[in-house]
């Protein structure tokens, strides 16, 4: 049998579902039955290892897995040598320092002499060193946000997404050490055959990611407004313009980044665009 590439994914947690969805949107079928830790894809040379996310950077650096999906926060923390192949746009969060709400804070110096609880020891120590601050780092496993309330620490360093958890524990975010999202990482040395498979997968993956941020839009435009509307709508090459059955009107179709689209909607309406449809796209092959 030809060689397969091994990918490490988080077994269960915040990354798991999006990671498995991404693989399946690439047209790769993995059948995850009864909690097995190793699964082979049925239609692509890929084996999936389900692990704790903390182990993924190490396994990929050592070549136990060839590639993996993990948060940038863990790549930063584990300091293992891996190549980042692509950012994936999910599991966005930041690694931040938070202090009790009522505590005065005038920049990193305010942390001097304090005890900071975290599971992100290396990332925190690096931050303190860069800012020349001497503070005590206290390693704890999970539920970091309760540490100040029970007298374990003066501040915490932890992952934040909405900030709701901090607020609920009477804490406020004062420093952002790192912005993070999920990334596809690879072992620094991959055999040529495996690299070819990874490249094939990356090509599919980029088509899926590109499609996610693109929308297919259709609208009716009075012909005299085409000169104003078309420059607003770049498209993959250029927009498609088709005559409507009613004379004097055209249907304009194009692909646009969703974020750009919302910025242009007022101008389009002002120019006389009607019946605007915005449709999802499954893949963009370029
Ligand atoms: P495991 O059992 O695999 O070790 P875990 O409890 O360490 O799981 P999760 O809480 O599932 O990890 O988080 C996995 C990743 O999801 C984090 O490393 C981070 O990249 C991302 N993430 C996104 N938002 C948040 C958040 N608000 N809190 C924690 N992690 C987040
Ligand atoms: Zn973890």
PDB file of C-alpha atoms and ligand atoms in Angstrom:
ATOM      1  CA  UNK A   1       0.000   0.000   0.000  1.00  0.00           C
ATOM      2  CA  UNK A   2       1.193   3.540  -0.741  1.00  0.00           C
ATOM      3  CA  UNK A   3       2.347   5.617   2.184  1.00  0.00           C
ATOM      4  CA  UNK A   4      -0.197   7.601   4.225  1.00  0.00           C
ATOM      5  CA  UNK A   5       0.186  10.899   6.060  1.00  0.00           C
ATOM      6  CA  UNK A   6      -0.666  10.973   9.760  1.00  0.00           C
ATOM      7  CA  UNK A   7      -2.553  13.980  11.106  1.00  0.00           C
ATOM      8  CA  UNK A   8      -2.979  14.694  14.836  1.00  0.00           C
ATOM      9  CA  UNK A   9      -6.285  16.260  15.869  1.00  0.00           C
ATOM     10  CA  UNK A  10      -7.654  17.171  19.291  1.00  0.00           C
ATOM     11  CA  UNK A  11      -9.644  14.250  20.662  1.00  0.00           C
ATOM     12  CA  UNK A  12     -12.318  16.299  22.373  1.00  0.00           C
ATOM     13  CA  UNK A  13     -12.496  19.988  23.119  1.00  0.00           C
ATOM     14  CA  UNK A  14     -12.850  23.313  21.405  1.00  0.00           C
ATOM     15  CA  UNK A  15     -10.782  22.414  18.353  1.00  0.00           C
ATOM     16  CA  UNK A  16     -12.210  18.957  17.655  1.00  0.00           C
ATOM     17  CA  UNK A  17     -15.397  19.602  15.772  1.00  0.00           C
ATOM     18  CA  UNK A  18     -14.026  22.330  13.486  1.00  0.00           C
ATOM     19  CA  UNK A  19     -10.924  20.219  12.767  1.00  0.00           C
ATOM     20  CA  UNK A  20     -12.942  17.162  11.754  1.00  0.00           C
ATOM     21  CA  UNK A  21     -15.361  19.345   9.728  1.00  0.00           C
ATOM     22  CA  UNK A  22     -12.481  20.914   7.828  1.00  0.00           C
ATOM     23  CA  UNK A  23     -11.092  17.498   6.874  1.00  0.00           C
ATOM     24  CA  UNK A  24     -14.492  16.337   5.711  1.00  0.00           C
ATOM     25  CA  UNK A  25     -15.075  19.526   3.674  1.00  0.00           C
ATOM     26  CA  UNK A  26     -11.845  18.607   1.885  1.00  0.00           C
ATOM     27  CA  UNK A  27     -13.741  15.531   0.673  1.00  0.00           C
ATOM     28  CA  UNK A  28     -11.781  13.213   2.979  1.00  0.00           C
ATOM     29  CA  UNK A  29     -13.939  10.609   4.692  1.00  0.00           C
ATOM     30  CA  UNK A  30     -13.056   9.618   8.212  1.00  0.00           C
ATOM     31  CA  UNK A  31     -15.362   7.339  10.088  1.00  0.00           C
ATOM     32  CA  UNK A  32     -14.909   8.050  13.767  1.00  0.00           C
ATOM     33  CA  UNK A  33     -16.478   5.086  15.488  1.00  0.00           C
ATOM     34  CA  UNK A  34     -16.596   4.139  19.168  1.00  0.00           C
ATOM     35  CA  UNK A  35     -13.900   6.477  20.420  1.00  0.00           C
ATOM     36  CA  UNK A  36     -11.023   4.900  18.513  1.00  0.00           C
ATOM     37  CA  UNK A  37      -7.794   6.894  18.783  1.00  0.00           C
ATOM     38  CA  UNK A  38      -6.526   6.041  15.324  1.00  0.00           C
ATOM     39  CA  UNK A  39      -8.700   6.106  12.216  1.00  0.00           C
ATOM     40  CA  UNK A  40      -7.855   5.737   8.522  1.00  0.00           C
ATOM     41  CA  UNK A  41      -9.585   7.809   5.851  1.00  0.00           C
ATOM     42  CA  UNK A  42     -11.405   5.626   3.343  1.00  0.00           C
ATOM     43  CA  UNK A  43     -10.724   7.726   0.232  1.00  0.00           C
ATOM     44  CA  UNK A  44      -7.444   9.568   0.892  1.00  0.00           C
ATOM     45  CA  UNK A  45      -4.030   8.431   2.175  1.00  0.00           C
ATOM     46  CA  UNK A  46      -4.587   9.942   5.620  1.00  0.00           C
ATOM     47  CA  UNK A  47      -4.528   8.481   9.128  1.00  0.00           C
ATOM     48  CA  UNK A  48      -5.971  10.476  11.989  1.00  0.00           C
ATOM     49  CA  UNK A  49      -4.613  10.327  15.537  1.00  0.00           C
ATOM     50  CA  UNK A  50      -6.903  11.772  18.206  1.00  0.00           C
ATOM     51  CA  UNK A  51      -4.837  13.275  21.046  1.00  0.00           C
ATOM     52  CA  UNK A  52      -4.878  15.888  23.810  1.00  0.00           C
ATOM     53  CA  UNK A  53      -4.055  19.186  22.152  1.00  0.00           C
ATOM     54  CA  UNK A  54      -1.068  19.731  24.473  1.00  0.00           C
ATOM     55  CA  UNK A  55       0.686  16.705  22.962  1.00  0.00           C
ATOM     56  CA  UNK A  56       0.206  17.741  19.333  1.00  0.00           C
ATOM     57  CA  UNK A  57       3.183  20.143  18.880  1.00  0.00           C
ATOM     58  CA  UNK A  58       5.557  17.546  20.344  1.00  0.00           C
ATOM     59  CA  UNK A  59       4.210  14.652  18.296  1.00  0.00           C
ATOM     60  CA  UNK A  60       4.454  16.698  15.111  1.00  0.00           C
ATOM     61  CA  UNK A  61       7.942  18.005  15.913  1.00  0.00           C
ATOM     62  CA  UNK A  62       9.127  14.435  16.573  1.00  0.00           C
ATOM     63  CA  UNK A  63       7.436  13.043  13.457  1.00  0.00           C
ATOM     64  CA  UNK A  64       5.086  10.696  15.354  1.00  0.00           C
ATOM     65  CA  UNK A  65       2.443  12.612  13.402  1.00  0.00           C
ATOM     66  CA  UNK A  66       3.363  14.308  10.102  1.00  0.00           C
ATOM     67  CA  UNK A  67       0.925  17.179  10.472  1.00  0.00           C
ATOM     68  CA  UNK A  68      -1.540  18.428  13.087  1.00  0.00           C
ATOM     69  CA  UNK A  69      -4.168  21.010  13.907  1.00  0.00           C
ATOM     70  CA  UNK A  70      -3.600  23.004  17.072  1.00  0.00           C
ATOM     71  CA  UNK A  71      -3.975  26.542  18.472  1.00  0.00           C
ATOM     72  CA  UNK A  72      -1.116  28.996  17.858  1.00  0.00           C
ATOM     73  CA  UNK A  73      -1.124  29.485  21.625  1.00  0.00           C
ATOM     74  CA  UNK A  74       0.202  25.939  22.065  1.00  0.00           C
ATOM     75  CA  UNK A  75       2.795  26.254  19.290  1.00  0.00           C
ATOM     76  CA  UNK A  76       4.006  29.394  21.072  1.00  0.00           C
ATOM     77  CA  UNK A  77       3.979  27.701  24.479  1.00  0.00           C
ATOM     78  CA  UNK A  78       5.606  24.391  23.601  1.00  0.00           C
ATOM     79  CA  UNK A  79       8.509  25.940  21.645  1.00  0.00           C
ATOM     80  CA  UNK A  80       8.877  22.839  19.486  1.00  0.00           C
ATOM     81  CA  UNK A  81      10.209  23.078  15.958  1.00  0.00           C
ATOM     82  CA  UNK A  82       7.239  22.799  13.596  1.00  0.00           C
ATOM     83  CA  UNK A  83       6.305  24.461  10.300  1.00  0.00           C
ATOM     84  CA  UNK A  84       3.030  26.395  10.197  1.00  0.00           C
ATOM     85  CA  UNK A  85       1.445  25.602   6.827  1.00  0.00           C
ATOM     86  CA  UNK A  86      -1.816  27.532   7.097  1.00  0.00           C
ATOM     87  CA  UNK A  87      -3.935  29.535   9.514  1.00  0.00           C
ATOM     88  CA  UNK A  88      -7.417  28.057   9.669  1.00  0.00           C
ATOM     89  CA  UNK A  89      -9.674  30.839  10.933  1.00  0.00           C
ATOM     90  CA  UNK A  90     -11.323  29.023  13.845  1.00  0.00           C
ATOM     91  CA  UNK A  91     -10.783  28.795  17.620  1.00  0.00           C
ATOM     92  CA  UNK A  92      -9.778  32.419  17.777  1.00  0.00           C
ATOM     93  CA  UNK A  93      -8.731  33.564  21.223  1.00  0.00           C
ATOM     94  CA  UNK A  94      -5.950  35.512  22.909  1.00  0.00           C
ATOM     95  CA  UNK A  95      -3.529  34.788  25.699  1.00  0.00           C
ATOM     96  CA  UNK A  96      -3.945  37.595  28.188  1.00  0.00           C
ATOM     97  CA  UNK A  97      -3.079  38.745  31.669  1.00  0.00           C
ATOM     98  CA  UNK A  98      -5.999  39.710  33.902  1.00  0.00           C
ATOM     99  CA  UNK A  99      -6.088  41.325  37.333  1.00  0.00           C
ATOM    100  CA  UNK A 100      -8.917  41.848  39.858  1.00  0.00           C
ATOM    101  CA  UNK A 101     -11.263  44.555  38.584  1.00  0.00           C
ATOM    102  CA  UNK A 102     -10.593  46.988  41.409  1.00  0.00           C
ATOM    103  CA  UNK A 103      -6.790  46.623  41.167  1.00  0.00           C
ATOM    104  CA  UNK A 104      -4.922  49.653  39.795  1.00  0.00           C
ATOM    105  CA  UNK A 105      -2.901  48.828  36.690  1.00  0.00           C
ATOM    106  CA  UNK A 106      -0.401  51.132  34.986  1.00  0.00           C
ATOM    107  CA  UNK A 107       1.304  48.815  32.554  1.00  0.00           C
ATOM    108  CA  UNK A 108       3.453  45.682  32.968  1.00  0.00           C
ATOM    109  CA  UNK A 109       5.451  47.256  35.826  1.00  0.00           C
ATOM    110  CA  UNK A 110       2.363  46.905  38.014  1.00  0.00           C
ATOM    111  CA  UNK A 111       2.930  43.133  37.914  1.00  0.00           C
ATOM    112  CA  UNK A 112       6.290  43.458  39.580  1.00  0.00           C
ATOM    113  CA  UNK A 113       6.502  41.367  42.782  1.00  0.00           C
ATOM    114  CA  UNK A 114       3.086  39.805  42.129  1.00  0.00           C
ATOM    115  CA  UNK A 115       2.162  36.119  41.803  1.00  0.00           C
ATOM    116  CA  UNK A 116       0.627  35.180  38.452  1.00  0.00           C
ATOM    117  CA  UNK A 117      -1.183  31.870  37.987  1.00  0.00           C
ATOM    118  CA  UNK A 118      -1.138  30.179  34.588  1.00  0.00           C
ATOM    119  CA  UNK A 119      -0.934  26.969  32.604  1.00  0.00           C
ATOM    120  CA  UNK A 120       1.099  28.937  29.993  1.00  0.00           C
ATOM    121  CA  UNK A 121       4.376  29.002  31.922  1.00  0.00           C
ATOM    122  CA  UNK A 122       6.782  29.579  29.040  1.00  0.00           C
ATOM    123  CA  UNK A 123       4.680  32.195  27.275  1.00  0.00           C
ATOM    124  CA  UNK A 124       4.273  34.123  30.534  1.00  0.00           C
ATOM    125  CA  UNK A 125       7.940  33.854  31.472  1.00  0.00           C
ATOM    126  CA  UNK A 126       8.919  35.135  28.045  1.00  0.00           C
ATOM    127  CA  UNK A 127       6.586  38.114  28.419  1.00  0.00           C
ATOM    128  CA  UNK A 128       7.955  38.938  31.873  1.00  0.00           C
ATOM    129  CA  UNK A 129      11.521  38.662  30.622  1.00  0.00           C
ATOM    130  CA  UNK A 130      10.857  40.890  27.606  1.00  0.00           C
ATOM    131  CA  UNK A 131       9.413  43.523  29.905  1.00  0.00           C
ATOM    132  CA  UNK A 132      12.119  43.064  32.552  1.00  0.00           C
ATOM    133  CA  UNK A 133       9.607  42.291  35.281  1.00  0.00           C
ATOM    134  CA  UNK A 134      10.274  40.048  38.199  1.00  0.00           C
ATOM    135  CA  UNK A 135       7.101  38.285  39.265  1.00  0.00           C
ATOM    136  CA  UNK A 136       6.350  34.836  40.638  1.00  0.00           C
ATOM    137  CA  UNK A 137       4.868  32.404  38.139  1.00  0.00           C
ATOM    138  CA  UNK A 138       2.595  29.795  39.672  1.00  0.00           C
ATOM    139  CA  UNK A 139       1.742  26.835  37.474  1.00  0.00           C
ATOM    140  CA  UNK A 140      -1.786  25.528  37.854  1.00  0.00           C
ATOM    141  CA  UNK A 141      -3.782  23.079  35.759  1.00  0.00           C
ATOM    142  CA  UNK A 142      -7.097  24.493  34.574  1.00  0.00           C
ATOM    143  CA  UNK A 143      -9.642  26.876  36.138  1.00  0.00           C
ATOM    144  CA  UNK A 144      -7.002  29.581  36.317  1.00  0.00           C
ATOM    145  CA  UNK A 145      -9.644  32.291  36.680  1.00  0.00           C
ATOM    146  CA  UNK A 146     -10.527  31.253  40.228  1.00  0.00           C
ATOM    147  CA  UNK A 147      -6.940  31.674  41.492  1.00  0.00           C
ATOM    148  CA  UNK A 148      -7.131  35.356  42.556  1.00  0.00           C
ATOM    149  CA  UNK A 149     -10.488  34.851  44.290  1.00  0.00           C
ATOM    150  CA  UNK A 150      -9.132  32.068  46.519  1.00  0.00           C
ATOM    151  CA  UNK A 151      -5.861  33.810  47.306  1.00  0.00           C
ATOM    152  CA  UNK A 152      -3.650  31.610  45.105  1.00  0.00           C
ATOM    153  CA  UNK A 153      -2.406  34.477  42.955  1.00  0.00           C
ATOM    154  CA  UNK A 154      -2.649  38.238  42.360  1.00  0.00           C
ATOM    155  CA  UNK A 155      -3.195  37.926  38.628  1.00  0.00           C
ATOM    156  CA  UNK A 156      -3.683  35.279  35.956  1.00  0.00           C
ATOM    157  CA  UNK A 157      -2.452  34.599  32.451  1.00  0.00           C
ATOM    158  CA  UNK A 158      -4.977  32.611  30.442  1.00  0.00           C
ATOM    159  CA  UNK A 159      -6.879  32.251  27.185  1.00  0.00           C
ATOM    160  CA  UNK A 160      -9.735  34.676  26.629  1.00  0.00           C
ATOM    161  CA  UNK A 161     -12.290  34.715  23.858  1.00  0.00           C
ATOM    162  CA  UNK A 162     -15.273  36.897  24.769  1.00  0.00           C
ATOM    163  CA  UNK A 163     -14.026  37.942  28.194  1.00  0.00           C
ATOM    164  CA  UNK A 164     -17.247  36.686  29.818  1.00  0.00           C
ATOM    165  CA  UNK A 165     -15.439  34.229  32.102  1.00  0.00           C
ATOM    166  CA  UNK A 166     -13.079  36.929  33.367  1.00  0.00           C
ATOM    167  CA  UNK A 167     -15.967  39.262  34.055  1.00  0.00           C
ATOM    168  CA  UNK A 168     -17.846  36.566  35.961  1.00  0.00           C
ATOM    169  CA  UNK A 169     -14.810  36.141  38.215  1.00  0.00           C
ATOM    170  CA  UNK A 170     -14.326  39.860  38.854  1.00  0.00           C
ATOM    171  CA  UNK A 171     -11.243  40.115  36.644  1.00  0.00           C
ATOM    172  CA  UNK A 172     -10.241  42.526  33.894  1.00  0.00           C
ATOM    173  CA  UNK A 173      -7.917  41.958  30.945  1.00  0.00           C
ATOM    174  CA  UNK A 174      -4.865  44.221  31.058  1.00  0.00           C
ATOM    175  CA  UNK A 175      -2.310  42.733  28.634  1.00  0.00           C
ATOM    176  CA  UNK A 176      -2.625  40.674  25.446  1.00  0.00           C
ATOM    177  CA  UNK A 177       0.447  38.431  25.014  1.00  0.00           C
ATOM    178  CA  UNK A 178      -0.689  36.677  21.867  1.00  0.00           C
ATOM    179  CA  UNK A 179      -3.581  36.532  19.387  1.00  0.00           C
ATOM    180  CA  UNK A 180      -4.294  32.951  18.425  1.00  0.00           C
ATOM    181  CA  UNK A 181      -6.274  30.813  16.013  1.00  0.00           C
ATOM    182  CA  UNK A 182      -6.073  27.194  14.884  1.00  0.00           C
ATOM    183  CA  UNK A 183      -3.211  26.362  12.515  1.00  0.00           C
ATOM    184  CA  UNK A 184      -2.126  23.409  10.425  1.00  0.00           C
ATOM    185  CA  UNK A 185       1.408  22.505  11.464  1.00  0.00           C
ATOM    186  CA  UNK A 186       3.869  20.058   9.931  1.00  0.00           C
ATOM    187  CA  UNK A 187       6.962  18.163  10.910  1.00  0.00           C
ATOM    188  CA  UNK A 188      10.039  20.099   9.691  1.00  0.00           C
ATOM    189  CA  UNK A 189      11.246  17.140   7.603  1.00  0.00           C
ATOM    190  CA  UNK A 190       8.744  15.206   5.551  1.00  0.00           C
ATOM    191  CA  UNK A 191       9.636  12.559   2.970  1.00  0.00           C
ATOM    192  CA  UNK A 192       8.896  13.694  -0.600  1.00  0.00           C
ATOM    193  CA  UNK A 193       6.008  11.246  -0.981  1.00  0.00           C
ATOM    194  CA  UNK A 194       4.354  12.508   2.224  1.00  0.00           C
ATOM    195  CA  UNK A 195       4.966  16.133   1.284  1.00  0.00           C
ATOM    196  CA  UNK A 196       3.162  15.484  -2.002  1.00  0.00           C
ATOM    197  CA  UNK A 197       0.124  14.165  -0.120  1.00  0.00           C
ATOM    198  CA  UNK A 198       0.244  17.128   2.263  1.00  0.00           C
ATOM    199  CA  UNK A 199       0.385  19.523  -0.696  1.00  0.00           C
ATOM    200  CA  UNK A 200      -2.639  17.833  -2.226  1.00  0.00           C
ATOM    201  CA  UNK A 201      -4.512  18.215   1.044  1.00  0.00           C
ATOM    202  CA  UNK A 202      -3.395  21.850   1.407  1.00  0.00           C
ATOM    203  CA  UNK A 203      -4.726  22.633  -2.062  1.00  0.00           C
ATOM    204  CA  UNK A 204      -8.154  21.294  -1.062  1.00  0.00           C
ATOM    205  CA  UNK A 205      -8.016  22.977   2.294  1.00  0.00           C
ATOM    206  CA  UNK A 206      -7.251  26.388   0.788  1.00  0.00           C
ATOM    207  CA  UNK A 207     -10.188  25.996  -1.599  1.00  0.00           C
ATOM    208  CA  UNK A 208     -12.446  25.349   1.372  1.00  0.00           C
ATOM    209  CA  UNK A 209     -11.056  28.278   3.384  1.00  0.00           C
ATOM    210  CA  UNK A 210     -11.363  30.633   0.427  1.00  0.00           C
ATOM    211  CA  UNK A 211     -14.957  29.541  -0.166  1.00  0.00           C
ATOM    212  CA  UNK A 212     -15.831  30.214   3.456  1.00  0.00           C
ATOM    213  CA  UNK A 213     -15.045  33.894   3.128  1.00  0.00           C
ATOM    214  CA  UNK A 214     -16.519  34.260  -0.365  1.00  0.00           C
ATOM    215  CA  UNK A 215     -20.143  34.656  -1.378  1.00  0.00           C
ATOM    216  CA  UNK A 216     -21.842  34.270  -4.736  1.00  0.00           C
ATOM    217  CA  UNK A 217     -24.065  37.299  -5.219  1.00  0.00           C
ATOM    218  CA  UNK A 218     -26.761  38.010  -7.800  1.00  0.00           C
ATOM    219  CA  UNK A 219     -28.772  41.174  -8.321  1.00  0.00           C
ATOM    220  CA  UNK A 220     -30.882  43.000 -10.861  1.00  0.00           C
ATOM    221  CA  UNK A 221     -29.519  46.308 -12.143  1.00  0.00           C
ATOM    222  CA  UNK A 222     -31.064  48.908 -14.474  1.00  0.00           C
ATOM    223  CA  UNK A 223     -28.803  48.969 -17.564  1.00  0.00           C
ATOM    224  CA  UNK A 224     -27.999  52.665 -17.205  1.00  0.00           C
ATOM    225  CA  UNK A 225     -26.509  51.930 -13.737  1.00  0.00           C
ATOM    226  CA  UNK A 226     -24.131  49.186 -14.932  1.00  0.00           C
ATOM    227  CA  UNK A 227     -21.319  51.712 -15.362  1.00  0.00           C
ATOM    228  CA  UNK A 228     -21.532  52.566 -11.649  1.00  0.00           C
ATOM    229  CA  UNK A 229     -22.185  49.059 -10.331  1.00  0.00           C
ATOM    230  CA  UNK A 230     -19.639  46.922 -12.208  1.00  0.00           C
ATOM    231  CA  UNK A 231     -16.545  48.679 -10.825  1.00  0.00           C
ATOM    232  CA  UNK A 232     -17.912  47.954  -7.329  1.00  0.00           C
ATOM    233  CA  UNK A 233     -17.972  44.200  -8.015  1.00  0.00           C
ATOM    234  CA  UNK A 234     -14.586  42.752  -8.960  1.00  0.00           C
ATOM    235  CA  UNK A 235     -15.424  39.009  -9.030  1.00  0.00           C
ATOM    236  CA  UNK A 236     -12.973  36.162  -9.628  1.00  0.00           C
ATOM    237  CA  UNK A 237     -12.227  37.538 -13.104  1.00  0.00           C
ATOM    238  CA  UNK A 238     -15.032  40.014 -13.744  1.00  0.00           C
ATOM    239  CA  UNK A 239     -18.789  39.966 -13.098  1.00  0.00           C
ATOM    240  CA  UNK A 240     -21.213  38.098 -15.362  1.00  0.00           C
ATOM    241  CA  UNK A 241     -23.889  40.340 -16.900  1.00  0.00           C
ATOM    242  CA  UNK A 242     -27.000  38.703 -18.388  1.00  0.00           C
ATOM    243  CA  UNK A 243     -30.022  40.480 -19.916  1.00  0.00           C
ATOM    244  CA  UNK A 244     -33.322  40.073 -18.032  1.00  0.00           C
ATOM    245  CA  UNK A 245     -36.518  39.254 -19.951  1.00  0.00           C
ATOM    246  CA  UNK A 246     -37.696  42.768 -19.094  1.00  0.00           C
ATOM    247  CA  UNK A 247     -35.837  45.189 -21.340  1.00  0.00           C
ATOM    248  CA  UNK A 248     -33.597  47.791 -19.746  1.00  0.00           C
ATOM    249  CA  UNK A 249     -32.511  45.464 -16.900  1.00  0.00           C
ATOM    250  CA  UNK A 250     -29.616  43.078 -16.389  1.00  0.00           C
ATOM    251  CA  UNK A 251     -28.819  40.348 -13.884  1.00  0.00           C
ATOM    252  CA  UNK A 252     -25.313  40.704 -12.461  1.00  0.00           C
ATOM    253  CA  UNK A 253     -23.534  37.709 -10.868  1.00  0.00           C
ATOM    254  CA  UNK A 254     -20.219  37.754  -9.075  1.00  0.00           C
ATOM    255  CA  UNK A 255     -18.105  36.273  -6.282  1.00  0.00           C
ATOM    256  CA  UNK A 256     -17.069  38.634  -3.551  1.00  0.00           C
ATOM    257  CA  UNK A 257     -15.476  38.528  -0.125  1.00  0.00           C
ATOM    258  CA  UNK A 258     -18.347  38.738   2.340  1.00  0.00           C
ATOM    259  CA  UNK A 259     -16.671  41.503   4.335  1.00  0.00           C
ATOM    260  CA  UNK A 260     -16.236  43.675   1.227  1.00  0.00           C
ATOM    261  CA  UNK A 261     -19.822  43.027   0.259  1.00  0.00           C
ATOM    262  CA  UNK A 262     -21.383  44.548   3.383  1.00  0.00           C
ATOM    263  CA  UNK A 263     -19.337  47.703   2.858  1.00  0.00           C
ATOM    264  CA  UNK A 264     -20.750  48.089  -0.658  1.00  0.00           C
ATOM    265  CA  UNK A 265     -24.406  47.314  -0.109  1.00  0.00           C
ATOM    266  CA  UNK A 266     -25.479  50.956   0.322  1.00  0.00           C
ATOM    267  CA  UNK A 267     -23.750  52.056  -2.872  1.00  0.00           C
ATOM    268  CA  UNK A 268     -25.322  49.164  -4.779  1.00  0.00           C
ATOM    269  CA  UNK A 269     -28.800  50.018  -3.535  1.00  0.00           C
ATOM    270  CA  UNK A 270     -28.303  53.689  -4.294  1.00  0.00           C
ATOM    271  CA  UNK A 271     -27.352  52.748  -7.858  1.00  0.00           C
ATOM    272  CA  UNK A 272     -30.706  50.939  -8.194  1.00  0.00           C
ATOM    273  CA  UNK A 273     -29.756  47.302  -7.457  1.00  0.00           C
ATOM    274  CA  UNK A 274     -32.793  45.145  -6.664  1.00  0.00           C
ATOM    275  CA  UNK A 275     -33.398  41.559  -5.567  1.00  0.00           C
ATOM    276  CA  UNK A 276     -29.910  41.062  -4.163  1.00  0.00           C
ATOM    277  CA  UNK A 277     -29.211  37.383  -3.356  1.00  0.00           C
ATOM    278  CA  UNK A 278     -26.176  36.268  -1.332  1.00  0.00           C
ATOM    279  CA  UNK A 279     -25.392  32.539  -1.633  1.00  0.00           C
ATOM    280  CA  UNK A 280     -22.800  30.339   0.069  1.00  0.00           C
ATOM    281  CA  UNK A 281     -20.042  28.743  -1.999  1.00  0.00           C
ATOM    282  CA  UNK A 282     -18.746  25.279  -1.231  1.00  0.00           C
ATOM    283  CA  UNK A 283     -15.303  25.473  -2.854  1.00  0.00           C
ATOM    284  CA  UNK A 284     -13.229  27.995  -4.787  1.00  0.00           C
ATOM    285  CA  UNK A 285     -10.696  26.259  -7.071  1.00  0.00           C
ATOM    286  CA  UNK A 286      -8.127  28.679  -8.422  1.00  0.00           C
TER     287      UNK A 286
HETATM  288  P1  LIG B   1      -7.264  18.852  25.980  1.00  0.00           P
HETATM  289  O1  LIG B   1      -8.058  17.888  26.783  1.00  0.00           O
HETATM  290  O2  LIG B   1      -7.159  18.431  24.538  1.00  0.00           O
HETATM  291  O3  LIG B   1      -5.947  19.204  26.587  1.00  0.00           O
HETATM  292  P2  LIG B   1      -7.974  21.596  26.675  1.00  0.00           P
HETATM  293  O4  LIG B   1      -8.951  21.661  27.780  1.00  0.00           O
HETATM  294  O5  LIG B   1      -6.545  21.900  26.927  1.00  0.00           O
HETATM  295  O6  LIG B   1      -8.153  20.192  25.926  1.00  0.00           O
HETATM  296  P3  LIG B   1      -9.719  23.308  25.051  1.00  0.00           P
HETATM  297  O7  LIG B   1     -10.363  24.091  26.136  1.00  0.00           O
HETATM  298  O8  LIG B   1     -10.541  22.343  24.288  1.00  0.00           O
HETATM  299  O9  LIG B   1      -8.360  22.592  25.521  1.00  0.00           O
HETATM  300  O10 LIG B   1      -9.079  24.372  24.055  1.00  0.00           O
HETATM  301  C1  LIG B   1      -8.371  23.975  22.923  1.00  0.00           C
HETATM  302  C2  LIG B   1      -7.897  25.203  22.185  1.00  0.00           C
HETATM  303  O11 LIG B   1      -9.008  25.979  21.772  1.00  0.00           O
HETATM  304  C3  LIG B   1      -7.027  26.162  22.974  1.00  0.00           C
HETATM  305  O12 LIG B   1      -5.686  25.762  23.044  1.00  0.00           O
HETATM  306  C4  LIG B   1      -7.189  27.425  22.158  1.00  0.00           C
HETATM  307  O13 LIG B   1      -6.333  27.375  21.020  1.00  0.00           O
HETATM  308  C5  LIG B   1      -8.613  27.334  21.661  1.00  0.00           C
HETATM  309  N1  LIG B   1      -9.560  28.276  22.362  1.00  0.00           N
HETATM  310  C6  LIG B   1     -10.384  29.136  21.754  1.00  0.00           C
HETATM  311  N2  LIG B   1     -11.101  29.860  22.607  1.00  0.00           N
HETATM  312  C7  LIG B   1     -10.744  29.488  23.807  1.00  0.00           C
HETATM  313  C8  LIG B   1     -11.158  29.878  25.121  1.00  0.00           C
HETATM  314  N3  LIG B   1     -12.060  30.823  25.333  1.00  0.00           N
HETATM  315  N4  LIG B   1     -10.593  29.235  26.153  1.00  0.00           N
HETATM  316  C9  LIG B   1      -9.701  28.272  25.938  1.00  0.00           C
HETATM  317  N5  LIG B   1      -9.271  27.889  24.719  1.00  0.00           N
HETATM  318  C10 LIG B   1      -9.778  28.482  23.650  1.00  0.00           C
HETATM  319 ZN1  LIG B   2      -4.984  20.983  26.461  1.00  0.00          ZN
END
